[in-house]
PDB file of C-alpha atoms in Angstrom:
ATOM      1  CA  MET A1221      -6.656 -42.711  12.615  1.00 42.00           C
ATOM      2  CA  THR A1222      -3.205 -43.714  13.901  1.00 44.00           C
ATOM      3  CA  THR A1223      -0.329 -41.264  14.320  1.00 40.00           C
ATOM      4  CA  VAL A1224       1.415 -42.774  11.293  1.00 39.00           C
ATOM      5  CA  GLU A1225      -1.736 -42.492   9.172  1.00 43.00           C
ATOM      6  CA  SER A1226      -2.294 -38.896  10.335  1.00 39.00           C
ATOM      7  CA  LYS A1227       1.267 -37.948   9.449  1.00 40.00           C
ATOM      8  CA  LYS A1228       0.897 -39.616   6.056  1.00 39.00           C
ATOM      9  CA  SER A1229      -2.343 -37.714   5.412  1.00 42.00           C
ATOM     10  CA  VAL A1230      -0.680 -34.370   6.187  1.00 39.00           C
ATOM     11  CA  GLU A1231       2.269 -35.236   3.934  1.00 47.00           C
ATOM     12  CA  GLN A1232      -0.066 -36.228   1.104  1.00 45.00           C
ATOM     13  CA  GLN A1233      -1.977 -32.945   1.479  1.00 44.00           C
ATOM     14  CA  GLN A1234       1.296 -30.987   1.382  1.00 46.00           C
ATOM     15  CA  ASP A1235       2.466 -32.924  -1.669  1.00 48.00           C
ATOM     16  CA  SER A1236      -0.806 -32.195  -3.494  1.00 44.00           C
ATOM     17  CA  ARG A1237      -0.525 -28.503  -2.680  1.00 48.00           C
ATOM     18  CA  THR A1238       3.111 -28.029  -3.653  1.00 53.00           C
ATOM     19  CA  SER A1239       3.152 -30.140  -6.804  1.00 66.00           C
ATOM     20  CA  GLY A1240       0.379 -28.320  -8.676  1.00 90.00           C
ATOM     21  CA  ARG A1241       0.202 -25.292 -10.960  1.00 98.00           C
ATOM     22  CA  VAL A1242       0.952 -21.634 -10.279  1.00 98.00           C
ATOM     23  CA  LEU A1243      -1.696 -19.037 -11.112  1.00 98.00           C
ATOM     24  CA  ARG A1244      -1.015 -15.373 -11.883  1.00 98.00           C
ATOM     25  CA  VAL A1245      -3.827 -13.113 -10.699  1.00 98.00           C
ATOM     26  CA  GLY A1246      -3.848  -9.596 -12.141  1.00 97.00           C
ATOM     27  CA  PRO A1247      -1.069  -7.508 -13.718  1.00 96.00           C
ATOM     28  CA  LEU A1248       2.453  -7.734 -12.320  1.00 97.00           C
ATOM     29  CA  LYS A1249       5.915  -6.337 -13.056  1.00 96.00           C
ATOM     30  CA  PRO A1250       6.823  -7.460 -16.611  1.00 97.00           C
ATOM     31  CA  SER A1251      10.003  -9.249 -15.576  1.00 98.00           C
ATOM     32  CA  LEU A1252       8.089 -11.122 -12.869  1.00 98.00           C
ATOM     33  CA  VAL A1253       5.468 -12.088 -15.443  1.00 98.00           C
ATOM     34  CA  ASP A1254       8.260 -13.442 -17.651  1.00 98.00           C
ATOM     35  CA  THR A1255       9.730 -15.414 -14.749  1.00 98.00           C
ATOM     36  CA  LEU A1256       6.360 -16.915 -13.832  1.00 98.00           C
ATOM     37  CA  THR A1257       5.745 -17.862 -17.461  1.00 98.00           C
ATOM     38  CA  ASP A1258       9.202 -19.187 -18.325  1.00 98.00           C
ATOM     39  CA  ASP A1259      10.243 -20.821 -15.050  1.00 98.00           C
ATOM     40  CA  TYR A1260       6.899 -21.912 -13.578  1.00 98.00           C
ATOM     41  CA  ASP A1261       4.651 -22.315 -16.638  1.00 98.00           C
ATOM     42  CA  ALA A1262       2.137 -20.212 -14.712  1.00 98.00           C
ATOM     43  CA  LEU A1263      -1.473 -20.021 -15.743  1.00 98.00           C
ATOM     44  CA  VAL A1264      -3.103 -16.590 -16.056  1.00 98.00           C
ATOM     45  CA  LEU A1265      -6.524 -15.934 -14.543  1.00 98.00           C
ATOM     46  CA  PRO A1266      -8.728 -14.504 -17.318  1.00 97.00           C
ATOM     47  CA  ASP A1267     -11.392 -11.878 -16.939  1.00 92.00           C
ATOM     48  CA  SER A1268     -15.082 -12.730 -17.172  1.00 87.00           C
ATOM     49  CA  PRO A1269     -16.785 -14.370 -19.011  1.00 90.00           C
ATOM     50  CA  GLU A1270     -13.906 -16.771 -19.712  1.00 95.00           C
ATOM     51  CA  ARG A1271     -13.087 -17.147 -16.015  1.00 96.00           C
ATOM     52  CA  ALA A1272     -15.773 -19.716 -15.152  1.00 96.00           C
ATOM     53  CA  GLY A1273     -14.666 -22.119 -17.872  1.00 97.00           C
ATOM     54  CA  PHE A1274     -11.003 -21.602 -17.017  1.00 98.00           C
ATOM     55  CA  LEU A1275     -11.573 -22.421 -13.346  1.00 98.00           C
ATOM     56  CA  ALA A1276     -13.697 -25.432 -14.176  1.00 97.00           C
ATOM     57  CA  GLU A1277     -10.812 -26.779 -16.235  1.00 97.00           C
ATOM     58  CA  HIS A1278      -7.823 -25.733 -14.128  1.00 97.00           C
ATOM     59  CA  GLY A1279      -9.084 -24.873 -10.633  1.00 97.00           C
ATOM     60  CA  ASP A1280      -8.260 -28.241  -9.072  1.00 97.00           C
ATOM     61  CA  SER A1281      -4.659 -28.136 -10.304  1.00 98.00           C
ATOM     62  CA  ILE A1282      -3.720 -24.736  -8.857  1.00 98.00           C
ATOM     63  CA  THR A1283      -1.787 -24.771  -5.596  1.00 98.00           C
ATOM     64  CA  ALA A1284      -0.184 -21.298  -5.539  1.00 98.00           C
ATOM     65  CA  ALA A1285      -1.438 -17.887  -6.652  1.00 98.00           C
ATOM     66  CA  VAL A1286       0.834 -14.908  -7.282  1.00 98.00           C
ATOM     67  CA  THR A1287      -0.808 -11.493  -7.183  1.00 98.00           C
ATOM     68  CA  SER A1288      -0.323  -7.913  -6.010  1.00 97.00           C
ATOM     69  CA  GLY A1289      -1.859  -5.698  -3.380  1.00 91.00           C
ATOM     70  CA  ARG A1290      -3.827  -3.895  -6.074  1.00 91.00           C
ATOM     71  CA  THR A1291      -5.574  -7.072  -7.260  1.00 96.00           C
ATOM     72  CA  GLY A1292      -5.510  -9.694  -4.519  1.00 97.00           C
ATOM     73  CA  VAL A1293      -7.433 -12.946  -4.183  1.00 98.00           C
ATOM     74  CA  ASP A1294     -10.961 -12.615  -2.814  1.00 97.00           C
ATOM     75  CA  ALA A1295     -13.060 -15.182  -0.968  1.00 98.00           C
ATOM     76  CA  GLU A1296     -14.937 -16.204  -4.113  1.00 97.00           C
ATOM     77  CA  LEU A1297     -11.750 -17.065  -5.983  1.00 98.00           C
ATOM     78  CA  ILE A1298     -10.357 -18.868  -2.944  1.00 98.00           C
ATOM     79  CA  SER A1299     -13.482 -21.044  -2.867  1.00 98.00           C
ATOM     80  CA  GLN A1300     -12.944 -21.973  -6.523  1.00 97.00           C
ATOM     81  CA  LEU A1301      -9.393 -23.221  -5.923  1.00 98.00           C
ATOM     82  CA  PRO A1302      -9.818 -26.319  -3.723  1.00 98.00           C
ATOM     83  CA  ASN A1303      -6.110 -27.191  -3.554  1.00 98.00           C
ATOM     84  CA  LEU A1304      -4.753 -23.680  -3.107  1.00 98.00           C
ATOM     85  CA  GLY A1305      -2.000 -23.611  -0.517  1.00 98.00           C
ATOM     86  CA  ALA A1306      -0.385 -20.182  -0.867  1.00 98.00           C
ATOM     87  CA  ILE A1307      -1.201 -16.644  -1.987  1.00 98.00           C
ATOM     88  CA  VAL A1308       2.037 -14.816  -2.734  1.00 98.00           C
ATOM     89  CA  HIS A1309       1.884 -11.017  -2.972  1.00 98.00           C
ATOM     90  CA  PHE A1310       4.209  -8.759  -4.919  1.00 98.00           C
ATOM     91  CA  GLY A1311       4.044  -5.767  -2.579  1.00 95.00           C
ATOM     92  CA  VAL A1312       3.651  -5.013   1.096  1.00 93.00           C
ATOM     93  CA  GLY A1313      -0.117  -4.460   0.931  1.00 92.00           C
ATOM     94  CA  TYR A1314      -2.510  -7.395   0.940  1.00 94.00           C
ATOM     95  CA  ASP A1315      -5.827  -5.819   1.938  1.00 92.00           C
ATOM     96  CA  THR A1316      -7.430  -6.876  -1.365  1.00 94.00           C
ATOM     97  CA  THR A1317      -6.957 -10.521  -0.380  1.00 97.00           C
ATOM     98  CA  ASP A1318      -9.418 -12.145   2.019  1.00 97.00           C
ATOM     99  CA  VAL A1319      -6.838 -13.288   4.557  1.00 97.00           C
ATOM    100  CA  GLU A1320      -9.525 -14.541   6.926  1.00 96.00           C
ATOM    101  CA  ALA A1321     -10.966 -16.849   4.267  1.00 98.00           C
ATOM    102  CA  ALA A1322      -7.468 -18.017   3.360  1.00 98.00           C
ATOM    103  CA  SER A1323      -6.563 -18.733   6.979  1.00 98.00           C
ATOM    104  CA  ALA A1324      -9.782 -20.689   7.499  1.00 97.00           C
ATOM    105  CA  ARG A1325      -8.650 -22.995   4.708  1.00 97.00           C
ATOM    106  CA  GLY A1326      -5.061 -23.236   5.956  1.00 97.00           C
ATOM    107  CA  ILE A1327      -3.784 -21.210   3.008  1.00 98.00           C
ATOM    108  CA  GLY A1328      -0.596 -19.252   3.640  1.00 98.00           C
ATOM    109  CA  VAL A1329      -0.420 -15.593   2.604  1.00 98.00           C
ATOM    110  CA  SER A1330       2.830 -13.700   2.083  1.00 98.00           C
ATOM    111  CA  ASN A1331       3.916 -10.182   1.155  1.00 97.00           C
ATOM    112  CA  THR A1332       7.203  -8.348   0.587  1.00 97.00           C
ATOM    113  CA  PRO A1333       7.907  -6.298   3.738  1.00 96.00           C
ATOM    114  CA  ASP A1334      11.058  -4.341   4.599  1.00 96.00           C
ATOM    115  CA  VAL A1335      12.494  -4.198   1.072  1.00 97.00           C
ATOM    116  CA  LEU A1336      10.289  -1.227   0.121  1.00 96.00           C
ATOM    117  CA  THR A1337      10.385   0.644   3.433  1.00 97.00           C
ATOM    118  CA  ASP A1338      13.123   3.108   2.504  1.00 98.00           C
ATOM    119  CA  CYS A1339      11.710   4.088  -0.876  1.00 98.00           C
ATOM    120  CA  VAL A1340       8.194   4.647   0.445  1.00 98.00           C
ATOM    121  CA  ALA A1341       9.570   6.673   3.360  1.00 98.00           C
ATOM    122  CA  ASP A1342      11.724   8.734   0.990  1.00 98.00           C
ATOM    123  CA  LEU A1343       8.696   9.486  -1.164  1.00 98.00           C
ATOM    124  CA  ALA A1344       6.585  10.427   1.845  1.00 98.00           C
ATOM    125  CA  VAL A1345       9.145  13.032   2.858  1.00 98.00           C
ATOM    126  CA  GLY A1346       9.273  14.219  -0.747  1.00 98.00           C
ATOM    127  CA  LEU A1347       5.516  14.684  -0.709  1.00 98.00           C
ATOM    128  CA  VAL A1348       5.725  16.611   2.560  1.00 98.00           C
ATOM    129  CA  ILE A1349       8.254  19.000   1.049  1.00 98.00           C
ATOM    130  CA  ASP A1350       6.378  19.280  -2.246  1.00 98.00           C
ATOM    131  CA  ALA A1351       2.990  19.909  -0.653  1.00 98.00           C
ATOM    132  CA  VAL A1352       4.214  22.452   1.893  1.00 98.00           C
ATOM    133  CA  ARG A1353       6.664  24.280  -0.390  1.00 98.00           C
ATOM    134  CA  GLN A1354       4.438  23.836  -3.483  1.00 98.00           C
ATOM    135  CA  VAL A1355       7.282  22.527  -5.622  1.00 98.00           C
ATOM    136  CA  SER A1356       5.075  20.935  -8.306  1.00 98.00           C
ATOM    137  CA  PHE A1357       2.869  24.020  -8.532  1.00 98.00           C
ATOM    138  CA  SER A1358       5.915  26.256  -8.887  1.00 98.00           C
ATOM    139  CA  ASP A1359       7.269  24.048 -11.657  1.00 98.00           C
ATOM    140  CA  ARG A1360       3.964  24.337 -13.548  1.00 98.00           C
ATOM    141  CA  TYR A1361       3.986  28.095 -12.919  1.00 98.00           C
ATOM    142  CA  VAL A1362       7.382  28.529 -14.564  1.00 98.00           C
ATOM    143  CA  ARG A1363       6.588  26.214 -17.493  1.00 98.00           C
ATOM    144  CA  ALA A1364       3.377  28.135 -18.208  1.00 98.00           C
ATOM    145  CA  GLY A1365       5.304  31.422 -18.463  1.00 98.00           C
ATOM    146  CA  ARG A1366       3.536  32.845 -15.438  1.00 98.00           C
ATOM    147  CA  TRP A1367       6.757  33.891 -13.670  1.00 98.00           C
ATOM    148  CA  LEU A1368       7.418  36.296 -16.535  1.00 98.00           C
ATOM    149  CA  SER A1369       3.841  37.532 -16.845  1.00 98.00           C
ATOM    150  CA  GLU A1370       2.649  37.474 -13.215  1.00 98.00           C
ATOM    151  CA  GLY A1371       5.791  37.701 -11.116  1.00 98.00           C
ATOM    152  CA  ASN A1372       6.774  35.571  -8.156  1.00 98.00           C
ATOM    153  CA  THR A1373       4.586  32.853  -6.715  1.00 98.00           C
ATOM    154  CA  PRO A1374       2.951  33.414  -3.305  1.00 96.00           C
ATOM    155  CA  LEU A1375       5.071  32.620  -0.259  1.00 98.00           C
ATOM    156  CA  THR A1376       4.860  29.073   1.093  1.00 98.00           C
ATOM    157  CA  ARG A1377       5.675  27.592   4.500  1.00 98.00           C
ATOM    158  CA  GLN A1378       8.857  25.927   5.714  1.00 98.00           C
ATOM    159  CA  VAL A1379       9.075  22.239   6.589  1.00 98.00           C
ATOM    160  CA  THR A1380      11.833  22.427   9.182  1.00 98.00           C
ATOM    161  CA  GLY A1381      10.492  22.481  12.710  1.00 98.00           C
ATOM    162  CA  LYS A1382       6.919  21.575  11.827  1.00 98.00           C
ATOM    163  CA  ARG A1383       4.799  19.314  14.031  1.00 98.00           C
ATOM    164  CA  VAL A1384       4.222  16.059  12.159  1.00 98.00           C
ATOM    165  CA  GLY A1385       1.773  13.324  13.067  1.00 98.00           C
ATOM    166  CA  ILE A1386       2.058   9.806  11.649  1.00 98.00           C
ATOM    167  CA  ILE A1387      -0.880   7.416  11.524  1.00 98.00           C
ATOM    168  CA  GLY A1388       0.657   3.957  11.564  1.00 98.00           C
ATOM    169  CA  LEU A1389       4.090   3.811  13.185  1.00 98.00           C
ATOM    170  CA  GLY A1390       5.088   0.483  11.683  1.00 96.00           C
ATOM    171  CA  ARG A1391       8.123  -0.169   9.497  1.00 95.00           C
ATOM    172  CA  ILE A1392       7.323   2.564   6.995  1.00 97.00           C
ATOM    173  CA  GLY A1393       5.904   5.014   9.534  1.00 98.00           C
ATOM    174  CA  SER A1394       9.011   4.652  11.687  1.00 98.00           C
ATOM    175  CA  ALA A1395      11.287   5.229   8.697  1.00 98.00           C
ATOM    176  CA  ILE A1396       9.336   8.387   7.841  1.00 98.00           C
ATOM    177  CA  ALA A1397       9.679   9.595  11.433  1.00 98.00           C
ATOM    178  CA  ASP A1398      13.439   8.969  11.407  1.00 98.00           C
ATOM    179  CA  ARG A1399      13.825  11.106   8.308  1.00 98.00           C
ATOM    180  CA  LEU A1400      11.687  13.958   9.601  1.00 98.00           C
ATOM    181  CA  VAL A1401      13.681  14.157  12.817  1.00 98.00           C
ATOM    182  CA  GLY A1402      16.473  15.361  10.538  1.00 97.00           C
ATOM    183  CA  PHE A1403      14.259  18.350   9.734  1.00 98.00           C
ATOM    184  CA  ARG A1404      13.929  19.045  13.461  1.00 98.00           C
ATOM    185  CA  CYS A1405      10.240  18.152  13.277  1.00 98.00           C
ATOM    186  CA  ALA A1406       8.338  17.268  16.440  1.00 98.00           C
ATOM    187  CA  VAL A1407       6.947  13.821  15.634  1.00 98.00           C
ATOM    188  CA  SER A1408       3.894  12.204  17.204  1.00 98.00           C
ATOM    189  CA  TYR A1409       1.817   9.208  16.184  1.00 98.00           C
ATOM    190  CA  HIS A1410      -1.361   7.173  16.443  1.00 98.00           C
ATOM    191  CA  ASN A1411      -1.452   3.369  16.419  1.00 96.00           C
ATOM    192  CA  ARG A1412      -3.996   0.853  17.614  1.00 93.00           C
ATOM    193  CA  ASN A1413      -1.776   0.612  20.689  1.00 94.00           C
ATOM    194  CA  GLU A1414       0.979   2.730  22.173  1.00 97.00           C
ATOM    195  CA  ILE A1415       4.490   1.483  21.392  1.00 97.00           C
ATOM    196  CA  ASP A1416       6.578   0.830  24.486  1.00 96.00           C
ATOM    197  CA  GLY A1417       9.809   2.766  24.448  1.00 95.00           C
ATOM    198  CA  SER A1418       8.902   4.933  21.454  1.00 97.00           C
ATOM    199  CA  LEU A1419      10.673   8.277  21.245  1.00 95.00           C
ATOM    200  CA  TYR A1420       7.543   9.894  19.843  1.00 98.00           C
ATOM    201  CA  THR A1421       4.395  11.226  21.491  1.00 98.00           C
ATOM    202  CA  TYR A1422       1.370   8.933  21.341  1.00 98.00           C
ATOM    203  CA  TYR A1423      -2.218  10.069  20.719  1.00 98.00           C
ATOM    204  CA  SER A1424      -5.064   7.668  21.391  1.00 97.00           C
ATOM    205  CA  THR A1425      -7.233   8.828  18.476  1.00 98.00           C
ATOM    206  CA  PRO A1426      -6.506  10.075  14.948  1.00 98.00           C
ATOM    207  CA  ALA A1427      -8.516  13.252  15.599  1.00 98.00           C
ATOM    208  CA  ALA A1428      -6.510  14.094  18.709  1.00 98.00           C
ATOM    209  CA  LEU A1429      -3.305  13.560  16.730  1.00 98.00           C
ATOM    210  CA  ALA A1430      -4.512  15.745  13.864  1.00 98.00           C
ATOM    211  CA  ALA A1431      -5.460  18.563  16.212  1.00 98.00           C
ATOM    212  CA  GLY A1432      -1.904  18.732  17.526  1.00 98.00           C
ATOM    213  CA  VAL A1433       0.077  18.764  14.270  1.00 98.00           C
ATOM    214  CA  ASP A1434       0.728  20.823  11.161  1.00 98.00           C
ATOM    215  CA  ILE A1435       1.265  17.866   8.829  1.00 99.00           C
ATOM    216  CA  LEU A1436      -0.504  14.501   9.039  1.00 99.00           C
ATOM    217  CA  VAL A1437       1.155  11.548   7.282  1.00 99.00           C
ATOM    218  CA  VAL A1438      -0.891   8.391   6.684  1.00 98.00           C
ATOM    219  CA  ALA A1439       1.171   5.187   6.724  1.00 98.00           C
ATOM    220  CA  ALA A1440      -1.360   2.705   8.130  1.00 97.00           C
ATOM    221  CA  SER A1441      -2.246  -0.623   6.546  1.00 92.00           C
ATOM    222  CA  GLY A1442      -5.336  -0.799   4.366  1.00 91.00           C
ATOM    223  CA  GLY A1443      -8.334  -3.060   4.853  1.00 89.00           C
ATOM    224  CA  SER A1444     -11.721  -2.927   6.531  1.00 90.00           C
ATOM    225  CA  GLY A1445     -10.201  -2.128   9.919  1.00 92.00           C
ATOM    226  CA  THR A1446      -8.753   1.179   8.738  1.00 96.00           C
ATOM    227  CA  ARG A1447     -11.357   2.222   6.170  1.00 96.00           C
ATOM    228  CA  HIS A1448     -11.969   5.999   6.509  1.00 98.00           C
ATOM    229  CA  LEU A1449      -9.824   6.108   9.629  1.00 98.00           C
ATOM    230  CA  VAL A1450      -9.075   9.633   8.464  1.00 98.00           C
ATOM    231  CA  ASP A1451     -12.635  10.954   8.313  1.00 98.00           C
ATOM    232  CA  CYS A1452     -14.358  14.352   8.481  1.00 98.00           C
ATOM    233  CA  ASP A1453     -13.525  14.790  12.149  1.00 98.00           C
ATOM    234  CA  VAL A1454      -9.836  14.099  11.601  1.00 98.00           C
ATOM    235  CA  LEU A1455      -9.625  16.417   8.601  1.00 98.00           C
ATOM    236  CA  ASP A1456     -11.445  19.188  10.457  1.00 98.00           C
ATOM    237  CA  ALA A1457      -9.083  18.755  13.404  1.00 98.00           C
ATOM    238  CA  LEU A1458      -6.121  19.143  11.022  1.00 98.00           C
ATOM    239  CA  GLY A1459      -7.695  22.384   9.848  1.00 98.00           C
ATOM    240  CA  PRO A1460      -7.104  25.107   7.260  1.00 98.00           C
ATOM    241  CA  GLN A1461      -3.387  25.411   8.051  1.00 98.00           C
ATOM    242  CA  GLY A1462      -2.832  21.657   7.929  1.00 98.00           C
ATOM    243  CA  TYR A1463      -1.412  19.355   5.260  1.00 99.00           C
ATOM    244  CA  LEU A1464      -2.235  15.692   4.614  1.00 99.00           C
ATOM    245  CA  VAL A1465       0.181  13.203   3.035  1.00 99.00           C
ATOM    246  CA  ASN A1466      -1.017   9.689   2.171  1.00 98.00           C
ATOM    247  CA  VAL A1467       1.379   6.906   1.144  1.00 98.00           C
ATOM    248  CA  ALA A1468      -0.733   4.089   2.620  1.00 97.00           C
ATOM    249  CA  ARG A1469      -3.993   3.146   0.895  1.00 96.00           C
ATOM    250  CA  GLY A1470      -6.677   5.396  -0.536  1.00 96.00           C
ATOM    251  CA  SER A1471      -9.296   3.593   1.533  1.00 96.00           C
ATOM    252  CA  VAL A1472      -7.799   4.886   4.795  1.00 98.00           C
ATOM    253  CA  VAL A1473      -8.946   8.442   3.979  1.00 98.00           C
ATOM    254  CA  ASP A1474     -12.508   9.575   3.297  1.00 98.00           C
ATOM    255  CA  GLU A1475     -11.695  10.824  -0.182  1.00 98.00           C
ATOM    256  CA  ASN A1476     -14.897  12.803  -0.735  1.00 98.00           C
ATOM    257  CA  ALA A1477     -14.405  14.669   2.522  1.00 98.00           C
ATOM    258  CA  LEU A1478     -10.770  15.325   1.635  1.00 98.00           C
ATOM    259  CA  VAL A1479     -11.629  16.741  -1.791  1.00 98.00           C
ATOM    260  CA  GLU A1480     -14.274  19.044  -0.331  1.00 98.00           C
ATOM    261  CA  ARG A1481     -11.897  20.481   2.257  1.00 98.00           C
ATOM    262  CA  LEU A1482      -9.025  20.966  -0.176  1.00 98.00           C
ATOM    263  CA  ALA A1483     -11.358  22.744  -2.596  1.00 98.00           C
ATOM    264  CA  ASP A1484     -12.914  25.158  -0.114  1.00 97.00           C
ATOM    265  CA  GLY A1485      -9.826  26.003   1.937  1.00 97.00           C
ATOM    266  CA  ARG A1486     -10.541  23.904   5.012  1.00 98.00           C
ATOM    267  CA  LEU A1487      -7.171  22.194   4.385  1.00 98.00           C
ATOM    268  CA  ALA A1488      -4.017  23.936   3.221  1.00 98.00           C
ATOM    269  CA  GLY A1489      -2.831  21.162   0.921  1.00 98.00           C
ATOM    270  CA  ALA A1490      -2.102  17.488   0.351  1.00 98.00           C
ATOM    271  CA  GLY A1491       0.409  15.088  -1.161  1.00 98.00           C
ATOM    272  CA  LEU A1492      -1.260  11.906  -2.395  1.00 98.00           C
ATOM    273  CA  ASP A1493       0.323   8.757  -3.790  1.00 98.00           C
ATOM    274  CA  VAL A1494      -2.823   6.642  -3.348  1.00 97.00           C
ATOM    275  CA  PHE A1495      -6.519   7.006  -4.092  1.00 97.00           C
ATOM    276  CA  ALA A1496      -9.778   5.270  -3.263  1.00 96.00           C
ATOM    277  CA  HIS A1497     -10.516   3.948  -6.761  1.00 95.00           C
ATOM    278  CA  GLU A1498      -7.194   3.653  -8.547  1.00 94.00           C
ATOM    279  CA  PRO A1499      -6.336   4.488 -11.230  1.00 94.00           C
ATOM    280  CA  SER A1500      -9.304   6.877 -11.189  1.00 97.00           C
ATOM    281  CA  VAL A1501      -8.623  10.209  -9.473  1.00 98.00           C
ATOM    282  CA  PRO A1502     -11.427  12.637  -8.547  1.00 98.00           C
ATOM    283  CA  GLU A1503     -11.762  15.237 -11.288  1.00 97.00           C
ATOM    284  CA  LYS A1504     -11.798  18.066  -8.759  1.00 98.00           C
ATOM    285  CA  LEU A1505      -8.328  17.150  -7.495  1.00 98.00           C
ATOM    286  CA  LEU A1506      -6.922  17.609 -10.988  1.00 98.00           C
ATOM    287  CA  GLU A1507      -7.996  21.254 -10.887  1.00 96.00           C
ATOM    288  CA  LEU A1508      -6.352  22.121  -7.563  1.00 98.00           C
ATOM    289  CA  ASP A1509      -2.897  23.682  -7.273  1.00 97.00           C
ATOM    290  CA  ASN A1510      -2.558  22.859  -3.573  1.00 97.00           C
ATOM    291  CA  VAL A1511      -2.439  19.105  -4.188  1.00 98.00           C
ATOM    292  CA  VAL A1512       0.410  16.888  -5.400  1.00 98.00           C
ATOM    293  CA  LEU A1513      -0.845  13.787  -7.236  1.00 98.00           C
ATOM    294  CA  LEU A1514       1.274  10.695  -7.867  1.00 98.00           C
ATOM    295  CA  PRO A1515       0.257   7.389  -9.548  1.00 97.00           C
ATOM    296  CA  HIS A1516       0.934   5.057  -6.578  1.00 96.00           C
ATOM    297  CA  VAL A1517       4.706   4.964  -7.041  1.00 96.00           C
ATOM    298  CA  GLY A1518       5.872   4.715  -3.433  1.00 96.00           C
ATOM    299  CA  SER A1519       7.950   1.625  -4.162  1.00 96.00           C
ATOM    300  CA  GLY A1520       8.552   2.548  -7.782  1.00 96.00           C
ATOM    301  CA  THR A1521      12.328   2.468  -8.032  1.00 97.00           C
ATOM    302  CA  VAL A1522      14.503   0.038  -9.967  1.00 97.00           C
ATOM    303  CA  GLU A1523      16.233  -1.141  -6.813  1.00 97.00           C
ATOM    304  CA  THR A1524      13.117  -1.665  -4.723  1.00 97.00           C
ATOM    305  CA  ARG A1525      11.040  -3.365  -7.401  1.00 97.00           C
ATOM    306  CA  ALA A1526      13.921  -5.769  -8.076  1.00 98.00           C
ATOM    307  CA  ALA A1527      14.123  -6.609  -4.360  1.00 98.00           C
ATOM    308  CA  MET A1528      10.339  -7.064  -4.204  1.00 98.00           C
ATOM    309  CA  GLU A1529      10.441  -9.393  -7.182  1.00 98.00           C
ATOM    310  CA  ALA A1530      13.257 -11.447  -5.654  1.00 98.00           C
ATOM    311  CA  LEU A1531      11.352 -11.829  -2.379  1.00 98.00           C
ATOM    312  CA  THR A1532       8.160 -12.771  -4.237  1.00 98.00           C
ATOM    313  CA  VAL A1533       9.993 -15.534  -6.091  1.00 98.00           C
ATOM    314  CA  GLN A1534      11.696 -16.638  -2.867  1.00 98.00           C
ATOM    315  CA  ASN A1535       8.307 -17.038  -1.186  1.00 98.00           C
ATOM    316  CA  LEU A1536       6.989 -19.014  -4.144  1.00 98.00           C
ATOM    317  CA  ASP A1537      10.063 -21.257  -4.325  1.00 98.00           C
ATOM    318  CA  GLN A1538       9.988 -21.954  -0.607  1.00 98.00           C
ATOM    319  CA  PHE A1539       6.310 -22.871  -0.733  1.00 98.00           C
ATOM    320  CA  LEU A1540       6.819 -25.195  -3.682  1.00 97.00           C
ATOM    321  CA  ALA A1541       9.791 -26.801  -1.918  1.00 97.00           C
ATOM    322  CA  ASP A1542       8.385 -27.401   1.564  1.00 96.00           C
ATOM    323  CA  GLY A1543       4.956 -25.786   1.870  1.00 97.00           C
ATOM    324  CA  THR A1544       6.120 -22.806   3.968  1.00 98.00           C
ATOM    325  CA  LEU A1545       6.572 -19.114   3.185  1.00 98.00           C
ATOM    326  CA  THR A1546       9.518 -16.793   3.801  1.00 98.00           C
ATOM    327  CA  THR A1547       7.487 -13.781   4.889  1.00 98.00           C
ATOM    328  CA  PRO A1548       4.019 -14.990   5.907  1.00 98.00           C
ATOM    329  CA  VAL A1549       1.371 -12.562   7.147  1.00 97.00           C
ATOM    330  CA  ASN A1550      -0.808 -15.336   8.623  1.00 95.00           C
ATOM    331  CA  ARG A1551       0.457 -18.325  10.551  1.00 77.00           C
TER     332      ARG A1551
END
C-alpha cells in the first residue's frame, strides 16, 4: 500500500467512526440524557433480553458510547460494536470499562478529571470530621429524644493534630492532604511509587501506612490493580483506635473484613461514600452508630455535576469533530 493509500485508509476509518451514532450506556444525569437525546439523537442500550436484537440492528452504526463510572463498557459490549471509536465517561472513575480491550481496538477512553477534585476532597474532610466527632450519630441522638432521656453523648476525639494517611496521592488525594494540613494534621501517604518532592511522608505499603496513622483515607483509583488493597492486614494495622474514610471505590476495601472490625470494636469508626456492591449496603453497617454512610455523592454538587457534564459533552464533540478526546485516559 502506498503512503497516499495508507493515509486515505486512515481518513476513511476516522470518517466512519466519527459519522455514526452515539450510544448511551446506563443511567446518567437527567440533563445530560436530554442533551444526548435532543442534540445527538443518541440510542439507548437496552437491558437483556432486548439487547441482542438491538445490537444486531444498530451495533455497526455506533461510533461513540457515553457512560459513567458506575456502568462502564465491558469487553463483551466492545466486541459487539465494530465501529466504536470512543468511550466517553461522565465521572472520573472508569474502572468498569475494559480499557485494555478498548486500547487493543484503538478506541479512545475519556473521563472528567479535575472538575470534581474539590468537591470530593471537601466531602472526604467532612467524613473525617463526622466519623471522628460522631456528628451524624449525635444528630440522630437528639432527634430520637435521647439527649433529654439519657443525657449527653459519650466524648469523641478531636480531628486537629491527628496523623492522617492517604492511599492514593493523586489529584483528589493531594487536595484532601492540602485541606487537612489546615487542621495541623501530620499527613503521610502510600502510592505505587514515591512522589519526588512531596511534602508528605511516604510509606511503601498500605499496612505500614495504616500502622502509623490515626485516620486512613482511601482515594486510590478502582480496578483490578487496587482490589482489596485495604485488606485484613491493613485494617488490623489501623487498629481499634483508627478510623477509615473511603471516597474512592468500594472495591479498594475488603468490605466484609471492614464490617467485621467495625462491629466488634477492632476499628473505632468509618466514613463511607462508596461500597462494594452499590447501591446495596451491608445490613450490618446500617445498625452501627460508629459509621457514616453516604450514597456515593462525592461529586454530588450542582456546580461540579454541571462542570462534569460540560466536559463530557466537550469530549464527545471533539471526538465527533476530529476523532480525538479532550481528556483521554489511554493514548
